[in-house]
Structure formats: C-alpha cells, structure tokens
Amino acid sequence: MWFRGQRRVMLRVLAVDDEVPALEEIAYLLRQDPRIEHVSTAVGGVTALQDMVQMIGTGERLDGVFLDIRMPGLDGLDLARLIAGFPNPPRLVFVTAHEECAVQAFELEAVDYLLKPIRADRLAETVRRLESMTPAAADPVPEDVIPVELAGRTRFVPQQAVWFAEAQGDYVRLHTDEGSYLVRMPLAALERRWAGSGFIRVHRSTLVSVRHVSELRFDGGRVTLRVGTETLPVSRRHTRQVRERLIRQFRDRPAVPGVVRARPLPSAALR
C-alpha cells in the first residue's frame, strides 16, 4: 500500500555528446553513482532533442542533461536554449573541453560546468548539486482500479489501461488493449469517479481517456477520435469541448521542425 509523503528522489539523466567514446565515458561514470537511477544517451544535439520531445510525450521524467557544447548541427548552447522553453525543463550540466563558454552556460542557469577529462570526484560533486536542486518526489498515489467478475474470479482493471468506457444500460463496458469488461456501474458515476484523471465525455454514451487518443478528425461535418485501435464518433454537443481539451493537451509540447512528436494530433486532422 502506498501513502502520501516525501521521499528522496533518484535521478534520471540524459548524457549528450557527438563523440561516442566521450559519451560512453560520461555515461559509465554516471552509472557508478548510486544517486543516479537511469542514464540515457544521445549522439549529438539533434538526436537529443528528438529523444527529449519523445520523453515529454510519454511522460517520462528527466531530471538533468549532461551536455557537450561543441557539436555539429545543433550545439550544446543552442540546445540548452530550446530546452529552456520546455514545460518543466530538466537541469543542465555542461561537459566540455572548452573553458570560454562558461559565462554563457551559467547565463542559461547551468547547475555546473565540467571540463574534460572528467574526474570522478568532480562529477560526484555535480551530481550532489543536481540532487539538491531536484524536488523530492511524493510517493505515488494508488491508481484507481475497477474490479471485474469473470467466471468466478475477480480481475482488477487499472484506470490507465482503459481506452474508453461505453454505456450499456446500467452497465459500462471498459475497453482496453487486452479486451473489454462489463461492469455494473452507470457511466455518469464512472465519469465522476475519474474526474480530473484525464477522461472526457465525447458522446452521451462514451467516456474517453485522453492519454490514448492519437487523432481527432473532421470529415464532412463528422467528427471522430482514434482511441487505441478504435475509431469513435464525437457528438456535435461535445465537439468543441473535446477539440479544445485535446489541443490543450498537446499544445505545450515543443514543436520542433523535423521532429516527430509522440502520439501527435495531425495538423490536417485539426482543420
């Protein structure tokens, strides 16, 4: 059982360098630190930007970026300026062989400025600074689950697994990627239960999980949503609310030319 409370956060970081040996070295050193939970790597600034946009799209936490400066295509300082525009941007640590960019780095509110070759003790101090600037995470709140009776046994269907819920009289049918389940509960009661949890009414008989929506399409006055592998109609009454909610859901993701967003709403579908 989980309880609300504060706990020490384990750091999740991204290391970026255009030179593979240097990237492998910083990643190796970071993985030796017990305060680091996970290290991702990216070869070059463009790849790093794509990876970070995808992390945002999937809700993956990123606490810090260890960033080389001199890189072709998109250098570390330009990448840092783009990162600053992200919602809840990760902290920055510059890792470079060049001393002359330190002022610009700290203007970008860098946690630290490491010079190559990196010393393990110096990196440990940087990780300590990063840890001290990363808010402690609250223990996770238990996810709501719906008990479903199946041939004498009870299955617990987690809220996040539900694509959409469909009213069927005094019952609702929960649709997931593993199948559908019938539960004795009015749709209105489920809507109240999951209010504020990313579910939105799109039809008098349908409640949809925003996280599973991949497309909103207007076609000759008919509005539909792509949810999981299903296409669902949106009633005229709910069209405006649904459109505004979904656009707001994706609006804050950084729009970068040439970068494919995770689970995008195609611009053609929003016309």
Short mmCIF file of N, CA, C and O in Angstrom, two decimals, residues 171-260:
data_model
loop_
_atom_site.label_atom_id
_atom_site.label_comp_id
_atom_site.label_asym_id
_atom_site.label_seq_id
_atom_site.Cartn_x
_atom_site.Cartn_y
_atom_site.Cartn_z
N TYR A 171 -24.88 -0.62 -17.01
CA TYR A 171 -23.51 -1.12 -17.01
C TYR A 171 -22.63 -0.19 -17.84
O TYR A 171 -23.12 0.64 -18.63
N VAL A 172 -21.31 -0.34 -17.66
CA VAL A 172 -20.35 0.26 -18.59
C VAL A 172 -19.42 -0.85 -19.07
O VAL A 172 -19.10 -1.77 -18.31
N ARG A 173 -19.03 -0.74 -20.31
CA ARG A 173 -18.05 -1.67 -20.86
C ARG A 173 -16.72 -0.94 -20.96
O ARG A 173 -16.61 0.08 -21.64
N LEU A 174 -15.70 -1.46 -20.26
CA LEU A 174 -14.36 -0.87 -20.27
C LEU A 174 -13.56 -1.52 -21.39
O LEU A 174 -13.38 -2.74 -21.40
N HIS A 175 -13.06 -0.71 -22.30
CA HIS A 175 -12.28 -1.22 -23.43
C HIS A 175 -10.79 -0.99 -23.16
O HIS A 175 -10.38 0.14 -22.86
N THR A 176 -10.00 -2.04 -23.28
CA THR A 176 -8.55 -1.97 -23.09
C THR A 176 -7.87 -2.70 -24.24
O THR A 176 -8.54 -3.32 -25.08
N ASP A 177 -6.53 -2.67 -24.25
CA ASP A 177 -5.83 -3.38 -25.33
C ASP A 177 -5.89 -4.90 -25.15
O ASP A 177 -5.55 -5.65 -26.06
N GLU A 178 -6.33 -5.35 -23.98
CA GLU A 178 -6.44 -6.79 -23.74
C GLU A 178 -7.86 -7.31 -23.91
O GLU A 178 -8.11 -8.51 -23.76
N GLY A 179 -8.80 -6.43 -24.19
CA GLY A 179 -10.19 -6.84 -24.33
C GLY A 179 -11.12 -5.86 -23.65
O GLY A 179 -10.71 -4.77 -23.24
N SER A 180 -12.39 -6.26 -23.52
CA SER A 180 -13.38 -5.38 -22.88
C SER A 180 -14.02 -6.11 -21.71
O SER A 180 -14.11 -7.35 -21.69
N TYR A 181 -14.50 -5.32 -20.74
CA TYR A 181 -15.03 -5.87 -19.49
C TYR A 181 -16.30 -5.12 -19.12
O TYR A 181 -16.33 -3.89 -19.16
N LEU A 182 -17.33 -5.87 -18.74
CA LEU A 182 -18.60 -5.28 -18.38
C LEU A 182 -18.67 -5.11 -16.86
O LEU A 182 -18.41 -6.05 -16.11
N VAL A 183 -19.02 -3.89 -16.43
CA VAL A 183 -19.05 -3.56 -15.00
C VAL A 183 -20.40 -2.94 -14.67
O VAL A 183 -20.90 -2.09 -15.42
N ARG A 184 -21.00 -3.36 -13.57
CA ARG A 184 -22.29 -2.79 -13.16
C ARG A 184 -22.05 -1.44 -12.50
O ARG A 184 -21.73 -1.34 -11.31
N MET A 185 -22.17 -0.40 -13.29
CA MET A 185 -21.93 0.97 -12.82
C MET A 185 -22.42 1.92 -13.91
O MET A 185 -22.10 1.74 -15.09
N PRO A 186 -23.22 2.94 -13.58
CA PRO A 186 -23.63 3.93 -14.60
C PRO A 186 -22.41 4.71 -15.11
O PRO A 186 -21.47 4.97 -14.35
N LEU A 187 -22.47 5.11 -16.36
CA LEU A 187 -21.35 5.88 -16.94
C LEU A 187 -21.16 7.19 -16.19
O LEU A 187 -20.02 7.63 -15.99
N ALA A 188 -22.26 7.82 -15.76
CA ALA A 188 -22.15 9.10 -15.05
C ALA A 188 -21.37 8.93 -13.73
O ALA A 188 -20.60 9.81 -13.34
N ALA A 189 -21.56 7.80 -13.06
CA ALA A 189 -20.84 7.54 -11.81
C ALA A 189 -19.35 7.35 -12.08
O ALA A 189 -18.49 7.84 -11.33
N LEU A 190 -19.02 6.65 -13.17
CA LEU A 190 -17.61 6.46 -13.53
C LEU A 190 -16.97 7.79 -13.92
O LEU A 190 -15.82 8.06 -13.57
N GLU A 191 -17.72 8.63 -14.62
CA GLU A 191 -17.21 9.94 -15.01
C GLU A 191 -16.88 10.78 -13.77
O GLU A 191 -15.83 11.43 -13.71
N ARG A 192 -17.75 10.74 -12.77
CA ARG A 192 -17.47 11.48 -11.52
C ARG A 192 -16.27 10.88 -10.81
O ARG A 192 -15.42 11.60 -10.28
N ARG A 193 -16.16 9.57 -10.80
CA ARG A 193 -15.07 8.88 -10.11
C ARG A 193 -13.73 9.22 -10.73
O ARG A 193 -12.72 9.35 -10.03
N TRP A 194 -13.71 9.37 -12.06
CA TRP A 194 -12.45 9.63 -12.75
C TRP A 194 -12.31 11.08 -13.19
O TRP A 194 -11.48 11.41 -14.04
N ALA A 195 -13.10 11.96 -12.61
CA ALA A 195 -12.98 13.39 -12.93
C ALA A 195 -11.58 13.88 -12.56
O ALA A 195 -11.05 13.58 -11.50
N GLY A 196 -10.95 14.61 -13.46
CA GLY A 196 -9.60 15.11 -13.21
C GLY A 196 -8.51 14.10 -13.48
O GLY A 196 -7.33 14.37 -13.22
N SER A 197 -8.87 12.92 -13.99
CA SER A 197 -7.86 11.88 -14.26
C SER A 197 -7.62 11.66 -15.74
O SER A 197 -7.10 10.62 -16.14
N GLY A 198 -8.01 12.63 -16.56
CA GLY A 198 -7.70 12.53 -17.99
C GLY A 198 -8.77 11.86 -18.81
O GLY A 198 -8.50 11.43 -19.94
N PHE A 199 -10.00 11.76 -18.30
CA PHE A 199 -11.11 11.19 -19.06
C PHE A 199 -12.08 12.30 -19.44
O PHE A 199 -12.34 13.21 -18.65
N ILE A 200 -12.63 12.22 -20.65
CA ILE A 200 -13.50 13.26 -21.14
C ILE A 200 -14.70 12.63 -21.85
O ILE A 200 -14.56 11.63 -22.56
N ARG A 201 -15.88 13.21 -21.65
CA ARG A 201 -17.08 12.72 -22.31
C ARG A 201 -17.07 13.21 -23.76
O ARG A 201 -16.94 14.41 -24.01
N VAL A 202 -17.21 12.29 -24.72
CA VAL A 202 -17.22 12.66 -26.13
C VAL A 202 -18.57 12.38 -26.77
O VAL A 202 -18.83 12.78 -27.90
N HIS A 203 -19.41 11.69 -26.02
CA HIS A 203 -20.74 11.31 -26.50
C HIS A 203 -21.55 10.97 -25.26
O HIS A 203 -20.98 10.64 -24.21
N ARG A 204 -22.84 11.03 -25.34
CA ARG A 204 -23.65 10.72 -24.15
C ARG A 204 -23.40 9.31 -23.65
O ARG A 204 -23.61 9.02 -22.47
N SER A 205 -22.88 8.44 -24.52
CA SER A 205 -22.66 7.05 -24.12
C SER A 205 -21.18 6.67 -24.06
O SER A 205 -20.85 5.50 -23.86
N THR A 206 -20.27 7.66 -24.21
CA THR A 206 -18.84 7.31 -24.31
C THR A 206 -17.97 8.27 -23.50
O THR A 206 -18.08 9.48 -23.62
N LEU A 207 -17.09 7.67 -22.69
CA LEU A 207 -16.10 8.40 -21.90
C LEU A 207 -14.72 7.93 -22.37
O LEU A 207 -14.45 6.72 -22.38
N VAL A 208 -13.86 8.86 -22.76
CA VAL A 208 -12.59 8.52 -23.41
C VAL A 208 -11.40 8.97 -22.57
O VAL A 208 -11.43 10.03 -21.96
N SER A 209 -10.34 8.14 -22.56
CA SER A 209 -9.08 8.52 -21.91
C SER A 209 -8.26 9.36 -22.88
O SER A 209 -7.89 8.89 -23.96
N VAL A 210 -7.95 10.59 -22.49
CA VAL A 210 -7.19 11.49 -23.36
C VAL A 210 -5.82 10.92 -23.70
O VAL A 210 -5.32 11.09 -24.81
N ARG A 211 -5.20 10.20 -22.75
CA ARG A 211 -3.86 9.68 -22.97
C ARG A 211 -3.80 8.68 -24.13
O ARG A 211 -2.76 8.46 -24.71
N HIS A 212 -4.94 8.06 -24.46
CA HIS A 212 -4.95 7.05 -25.52
C HIS A 212 -5.45 7.60 -26.85
O HIS A 212 -5.58 6.83 -27.82
N VAL A 213 -5.74 8.90 -26.92
CA VAL A 213 -6.21 9.50 -28.17
C VAL A 213 -5.01 9.80 -29.07
O VAL A 213 -4.07 10.47 -28.66
N SER A 214 -5.05 9.30 -30.30
CA SER A 214 -3.96 9.57 -31.24
C SER A 214 -4.38 10.47 -32.39
O SER A 214 -3.52 10.99 -33.10
N GLU A 215 -5.70 10.68 -32.57
CA GLU A 215 -6.12 11.51 -33.71
C GLU A 215 -7.51 12.06 -33.47
O GLU A 215 -8.39 11.38 -32.95
N LEU A 216 -7.70 13.31 -33.87
CA LEU A 216 -9.01 13.96 -33.91
C LEU A 216 -9.24 14.35 -35.35
O LEU A 216 -8.45 15.08 -35.94
N ARG A 217 -10.33 13.84 -35.95
CA ARG A 217 -10.52 14.05 -37.40
C ARG A 217 -11.89 14.65 -37.69
O ARG A 217 -12.91 14.22 -37.14
N PHE A 218 -11.90 15.69 -38.58
CA PHE A 218 -13.12 16.30 -39.08
C PHE A 218 -13.28 15.88 -40.54
O PHE A 218 -12.39 16.10 -41.36
N ASP A 219 -14.41 15.28 -40.85
CA ASP A 219 -14.62 14.76 -42.20
C ASP A 219 -16.06 14.99 -42.61
O ASP A 219 -16.97 14.24 -42.23
N GLY A 220 -16.27 16.06 -43.40
CA GLY A 220 -17.61 16.36 -43.89
C GLY A 220 -18.63 16.59 -42.79
O GLY A 220 -19.78 16.15 -42.89
N GLY A 221 -18.21 17.27 -41.74
CA GLY A 221 -19.10 17.56 -40.63
C GLY A 221 -19.16 16.46 -39.59
O GLY A 221 -19.75 16.63 -38.53
N ARG A 222 -18.54 15.32 -39.89
CA ARG A 222 -18.49 14.20 -38.93
C ARG A 222 -17.16 14.25 -38.18
O ARG A 222 -16.10 14.35 -38.79
N VAL A 223 -17.23 14.19 -36.86
CA VAL A 223 -16.03 14.27 -36.03
C VAL A 223 -15.79 12.92 -35.38
O VAL A 223 -16.72 12.33 -34.80
N THR A 224 -14.55 12.43 -35.49
CA THR A 224 -14.21 11.14 -34.88
C THR A 224 -12.88 11.24 -34.15
O THR A 224 -12.07 12.13 -34.41
N LEU A 225 -12.69 10.32 -33.21
CA LEU A 225 -11.44 10.18 -32.48
C LEU A 225 -10.86 8.80 -32.75
O LEU A 225 -11.60 7.82 -32.85
N ARG A 226 -9.53 8.74 -32.85
CA ARG A 226 -8.84 7.47 -32.88
C ARG A 226 -8.35 7.19 -31.47
O ARG A 226 -7.53 7.94 -30.93
N VAL A 227 -8.85 6.15 -30.86
CA VAL A 227 -8.51 5.80 -29.48
C VAL A 227 -8.05 4.36 -29.47
O VAL A 227 -8.83 3.45 -29.75
N GLY A 228 -6.77 4.14 -29.16
CA GLY A 228 -6.23 2.79 -29.28
C GLY A 228 -6.36 2.33 -30.72
O GLY A 228 -5.90 2.99 -31.65
N THR A 229 -7.05 1.24 -30.94
CA THR A 229 -7.27 0.73 -32.30
C THR A 229 -8.68 1.01 -32.78
O THR A 229 -9.08 0.53 -33.83
N GLU A 230 -9.44 1.79 -32.01
CA GLU A 230 -10.84 2.05 -32.33
C GLU A 230 -11.04 3.48 -32.84
O GLU A 230 -10.31 4.40 -32.46
N THR A 231 -12.06 3.66 -33.69
CA THR A 231 -12.48 4.97 -34.15
C THR A 231 -13.85 5.25 -33.54
O THR A 231 -14.79 4.47 -33.73
N LEU A 232 -13.97 6.36 -32.80
CA LEU A 232 -15.19 6.67 -32.07
C LEU A 232 -15.79 7.98 -32.54
O LEU A 232 -15.07 8.95 -32.79
N PRO A 233 -17.12 8.05 -32.63
CA PRO A 233 -17.76 9.32 -33.02
C PRO A 233 -17.79 10.30 -31.85
O PRO A 233 -17.89 9.91 -30.69
N VAL A 234 -17.71 11.58 -32.20
CA VAL A 234 -17.87 12.66 -31.22
C VAL A 234 -19.18 13.36 -31.54
O VAL A 234 -19.41 13.75 -32.68
N SER A 235 -20.04 13.52 -30.56
CA SER A 235 -21.32 14.18 -30.80
C SER A 235 -21.12 15.66 -31.04
O SER A 235 -20.14 16.25 -30.58
N ARG A 236 -22.04 16.28 -31.75
CA ARG A 236 -21.95 17.72 -32.01
C ARG A 236 -21.92 18.50 -30.69
O ARG A 236 -21.22 19.49 -30.56
N ARG A 237 -22.67 18.02 -29.73
CA ARG A 237 -22.74 18.70 -28.43
C ARG A 237 -21.38 18.76 -27.76
O ARG A 237 -21.07 19.74 -27.06
N HIS A 238 -20.56 17.74 -27.95
CA HIS A 238 -19.28 17.65 -27.25
C HIS A 238 -18.08 18.05 -28.11
O HIS A 238 -16.95 18.08 -27.60
N THR A 239 -18.30 18.36 -29.38
CA THR A 239 -17.17 18.59 -30.30
C THR A 239 -16.24 19.71 -29.84
O THR A 239 -15.02 19.55 -29.79
N ARG A 240 -16.80 20.85 -29.49
CA ARG A 240 -15.95 21.99 -29.12
C ARG A 240 -15.12 21.68 -27.88
O ARG A 240 -13.91 21.95 -27.83
N GLN A 241 -15.76 21.11 -26.85
CA GLN A 241 -15.06 20.79 -25.62
C GLN A 241 -13.95 19.79 -25.87
O GLN A 241 -12.83 19.93 -25.34
N VAL A 242 -14.23 18.77 -26.68
CA VAL A 242 -13.23 17.74 -26.98
C VAL A 242 -12.06 18.34 -27.74
O VAL A 242 -10.89 18.09 -27.41
N ARG A 243 -12.35 19.14 -28.75
CA ARG A 243 -11.28 19.74 -29.56
C ARG A 243 -10.38 20.62 -28.70
O ARG A 243 -9.15 20.52 -28.76
N GLU A 244 -10.98 21.48 -27.86
CA GLU A 244 -10.19 22.37 -27.02
C GLU A 244 -9.35 21.59 -26.02
O GLU A 244 -8.20 21.93 -25.75
N ARG A 245 -9.92 20.53 -25.46
CA ARG A 245 -9.20 19.73 -24.47
C ARG A 245 -8.00 19.04 -25.10
O ARG A 245 -6.90 19.02 -24.54
N LEU A 246 -8.19 18.47 -26.28
CA LEU A 246 -7.09 17.74 -26.92
C LEU A 246 -6.01 18.68 -27.43
O LEU A 246 -4.82 18.38 -27.31
N ILE A 247 -6.39 19.82 -27.96
CA ILE A 247 -5.39 20.79 -28.41
C ILE A 247 -4.59 21.29 -27.21
O ILE A 247 -3.36 21.42 -27.27
N ARG A 248 -5.27 21.54 -26.09
CA ARG A 248 -4.57 21.98 -24.88
C ARG A 248 -3.62 20.90 -24.38
O ARG A 248 -2.53 21.18 -23.90
N GLN A 249 -4.04 19.63 -24.53
CA GLN A 249 -3.22 18.51 -24.09
C GLN A 249 -1.89 18.47 -24.81
O GLN A 249 -0.85 18.16 -24.24
N PHE A 250 -1.88 18.80 -26.11
CA PHE A 250 -0.67 18.68 -26.92
C PHE A 250 0.01 20.01 -27.20
O PHE A 250 1.13 20.05 -27.67
N ARG A 251 -0.66 21.11 -26.87
CA ARG A 251 -0.14 22.44 -27.23
C ARG A 251 1.19 22.73 -26.59
O ARG A 251 2.07 23.35 -27.19
N ASP A 252 1.40 22.31 -25.34
CA ASP A 252 2.60 22.66 -24.59
C ASP A 252 3.80 21.82 -24.96
O ASP A 252 4.90 22.05 -24.46
N ARG A 253 3.61 20.82 -25.83
CA ARG A 253 4.79 20.06 -26.25
C ARG A 253 5.59 20.88 -27.25
O ARG A 253 5.04 21.51 -28.14
N PRO A 254 6.93 20.91 -27.15
CA PRO A 254 7.74 21.74 -28.03
C PRO A 254 7.56 21.32 -29.48
O PRO A 254 7.70 20.14 -29.81
N ALA A 255 7.24 22.27 -30.34
CA ALA A 255 7.11 21.99 -31.76
C ALA A 255 8.45 22.28 -32.43
O ALA A 255 8.89 23.42 -32.51
N VAL A 256 9.12 21.25 -32.91
CA VAL A 256 10.44 21.40 -33.50
C VAL A 256 10.43 20.88 -34.92
O VAL A 256 10.02 19.73 -35.15
N PRO A 257 10.81 21.68 -35.91
CA PRO A 257 10.81 21.21 -37.29
C PRO A 257 11.64 19.94 -37.44
O PRO A 257 12.75 19.84 -36.94
N GLY A 258 11.06 18.96 -38.12
CA GLY A 258 11.78 17.73 -38.40
C GLY A 258 11.72 16.71 -37.29
O GLY A 258 12.24 15.62 -37.44
N VAL A 259 11.06 17.05 -36.17
CA VAL A 259 10.97 16.12 -35.05
C VAL A 259 9.56 15.57 -34.99
O VAL A 259 8.59 16.32 -35.01
N VAL A 260 9.43 14.26 -34.93
CA VAL A 260 8.13 13.61 -34.85
C VAL A 260 7.72 13.51 -33.40
O VAL A 260 8.43 12.95 -32.59
#
